């Protein structure tokens, strides 16, 4: 496991996920919600969140590859769909691990809008507002965090660290070698 220091505890995450689910249960009460979850980083957040939702939900996955390596963002996004899904006229909630520069989510929202959803909102576990390059905001945010590279609760460094129950800041010595 790469060295990291605790930023957000398991208890804090679970508490905040419950609050987000309560907000969503109010907003979408009596409706059917199409969740589009971005692999791989959002998988754990998504699976905890959906088990607290009371409305009907359908889950879809897609994979957006924007990080070519390590901790630096690349500016092009490649999309892979695990299955074809129709969201025309549906209420869509895009669930992502982290909103950083905004390039990934901006691209995904534009792509999904081409499929004429009835509504589309964004839910992210983490938000790094200081890093934003594009003017995009999430409708639901778990935690705002400083500009540090984090791992855990689904987020990786070179594919490791997703299994951590907490969120930790990656030790700089791990990537400044
Ligand atoms: P953006 O396109 O907003 O710059 O980046 C979004 C994607 O970059 C996220 O889905 C995530 O995969 C990755 N990313 C951005 N910041 C971090 C971070 O601190 N830790 C990890 N593990 N991934 C990050
Ligand atoms: Mg990601």
GROMACS .gro file of N, CA and C and ligand atoms in nm, residues 38 41 64 66-67 70-71 73-74 77 96-105 126 128 131-132 145 148-152 154-157, ligand 1:
model
  126
   38UNK      N    1  -1.938   0.643  -1.263
   38UNK     CA    2  -1.815   0.646  -1.342
   38UNK      C    3  -1.711   0.552  -1.279
   41UNK      N    4  -1.341   0.466  -1.001
   41UNK     CA    5  -1.331   0.538  -0.875
   41UNK      C    6  -1.459   0.553  -0.796
   64UNK      N    7  -1.445   0.646  -1.778
   64UNK     CA    8  -1.383   0.762  -1.840
   64UNK      C    9  -1.235   0.757  -1.807
   66UNK      N   10  -0.912   0.942  -1.804
   66UNK     CA   11  -0.857   1.076  -1.823
   66UNK      C   12  -0.718   1.088  -1.764
   67UNK      N   13  -0.683   0.996  -1.675
   67UNK     CA   14  -0.551   1.002  -1.613
   67UNK      C   15  -0.458   0.907  -1.686
   70UNK      N   16  -0.025   0.814  -1.298
   70UNK     CA   17   0.004   0.879  -1.171
   70UNK      C   18  -0.092   0.987  -1.129
   71UNK      N   19  -0.040   1.104  -1.099
   71UNK     CA   20  -0.121   1.208  -1.036
   71UNK      C   21  -0.151   1.325  -1.128
   73UNK      N   22  -0.330   1.513  -1.447
   73UNK     CA   23  -0.449   1.503  -1.529
   73UNK      C   24  -0.412   1.517  -1.676
   74UNK      N   25  -0.473   1.435  -1.760
   74UNK     CA   26  -0.456   1.456  -1.904
   74UNK      C   27  -0.581   1.529  -1.952
   77UNK      N   28  -1.038   1.289  -2.281
   77UNK     CA   29  -1.115   1.189  -2.209
   77UNK      C   30  -1.157   1.081  -2.308
   96UNK      N   31  -1.974   1.048  -0.953
   96UNK     CA   32  -1.830   1.043  -0.980
   96UNK      C   33  -1.754   1.053  -0.847
   97UNK      N   34  -1.632   1.003  -0.847
   97UNK     CA   35  -1.554   1.007  -0.724
   97UNK      C   36  -1.510   1.148  -0.688
   98UNK      N   37  -1.458   1.221  -0.787
   98UNK     CA   38  -1.398   1.350  -0.754
   98UNK      C   39  -1.408   1.447  -0.870
   99UNK      N   40  -1.440   1.569  -0.838
   99UNK     CA   41  -1.441   1.678  -0.935
   99UNK      C   42  -1.314   1.759  -0.914
  100UNK      N   43  -1.227   1.752  -1.014
  100UNK     CA   44  -1.093   1.811  -1.001
  100UNK      C   45  -1.083   1.927  -1.100
  101UNK      N   46  -1.023   1.909  -1.215
  101UNK     CA   47  -1.020   2.018  -1.313
  101UNK      C   48  -1.158   2.041  -1.374
  102UNK      N   49  -1.240   1.936  -1.373
  102UNK     CA   50  -1.374   1.945  -1.432
  102UNK      C   51  -1.380   1.893  -1.574
  103UNK      N   52  -1.267   1.859  -1.629
  103UNK     CA   53  -1.262   1.816  -1.770
  103UNK      C   54  -1.345   1.689  -1.792
  104UNK      N   55  -1.330   1.593  -1.702
  104UNK     CA   56  -1.401   1.466  -1.717
  104UNK      C   57  -1.552   1.486  -1.708
  105UNK      N   58  -1.597   1.553  -1.602
  105UNK     CA   59  -1.742   1.568  -1.584
  105UNK      C   60  -1.804   1.656  -1.691
  126UNK      N   61  -1.606   1.388  -0.369
  126UNK     CA   62  -1.505   1.489  -0.334
  126UNK      C   63  -1.501   1.600  -0.438
  128UNK      N   64  -1.247   1.934  -0.546
  128UNK     CA   65  -1.124   2.014  -0.526
  128UNK      C   66  -1.144   2.145  -0.601
  131UNK      N   67  -0.870   2.347  -0.810
  131UNK     CA   68  -0.807   2.291  -0.929
  131UNK      C   69  -0.889   2.313  -1.056
  132UNK      N   70  -1.005   2.376  -1.044
  132UNK     CA   71  -1.097   2.381  -1.157
  132UNK      C   72  -1.041   2.456  -1.276
  145UNK      N   73  -1.224   1.932  -0.060
  145UNK     CA   74  -1.090   1.901  -0.007
  145UNK      C   75  -0.986   1.992  -0.072
  148UNK      N   76  -0.474   1.822  -0.286
  148UNK     CA   77  -0.381   1.712  -0.256
  148UNK      C   78  -0.431   1.589  -0.329
  149UNK      N   79  -0.341   1.500  -0.364
  149UNK     CA   80  -0.383   1.378  -0.432
  149UNK      C   81  -0.425   1.275  -0.328
  150UNK      N   82  -0.549   1.228  -0.339
  150UNK     CA   83  -0.604   1.139  -0.236
  150UNK      C   84  -0.630   0.999  -0.291
  151UNK      N   85  -0.627   0.903  -0.200
  151UNK     CA   86  -0.661   0.764  -0.234
  151UNK      C   87  -0.757   0.709  -0.129
  152UNK      N   88  -0.819   0.597  -0.163
  152UNK     CA   89  -0.908   0.528  -0.070
  152UNK      C   90  -1.054   0.543  -0.107
  154UNK      N   91  -1.238   0.382  -0.300
  154UNK     CA   92  -1.259   0.374  -0.445
  154UNK      C   93  -1.152   0.443  -0.527
  155UNK      N   94  -1.087   0.544  -0.467
  155UNK     CA   95  -0.986   0.618  -0.544
  155UNK      C   96  -0.850   0.550  -0.535
  156UNK      N   97  -0.777   0.554  -0.646
  156UNK     CA   98  -0.652   0.479  -0.655
  156UNK      C   99  -0.532   0.569  -0.678
  157UNK      N  100  -0.416   0.511  -0.655
  157UNK     CA  101  -0.292   0.562  -0.713
  157UNK      C  102  -0.229   0.444  -0.785
  178LIG     P1  103  -1.084   1.600  -1.379
  178LIG     O1  104  -1.121   1.562  -1.517
  178LIG     O2  105  -1.196   1.671  -1.301
  178LIG     O3  106  -0.955   1.673  -1.371
  178LIG     O4  107  -1.048   1.469  -1.302
  178LIG     C1  108  -1.139   1.381  -1.261
  178LIG     C2  109  -1.075   1.246  -1.246
  178LIG     O5  110  -0.936   1.255  -1.209
  178LIG     C3  111  -1.141   1.172  -1.135
  178LIG     O6  112  -1.243   1.092  -1.184
  178LIG     C4  113  -1.029   1.088  -1.079
  178LIG     O7  114  -1.023   0.967  -1.149
  178LIG     C5  115  -0.905   1.162  -1.109
  178LIG     N1  116  -0.855   1.236  -0.992
  178LIG     C6  117  -0.853   1.370  -0.972
  178LIG     N2  118  -0.801   1.401  -0.852
  178LIG     C7  119  -0.771   1.283  -0.795
  178LIG     C8  120  -0.715   1.248  -0.666
  178LIG     O8  121  -0.682   1.331  -0.579
  178LIG     N3  122  -0.698   1.116  -0.644
  178LIG     C9  123  -0.732   1.020  -0.734
  178LIG     N4  124  -0.711   0.894  -0.699
  178LIG     N5  125  -0.785   1.050  -0.855
  178LIG    C10  126  -0.805   1.179  -0.882
   0.00000   0.00000   0.00000
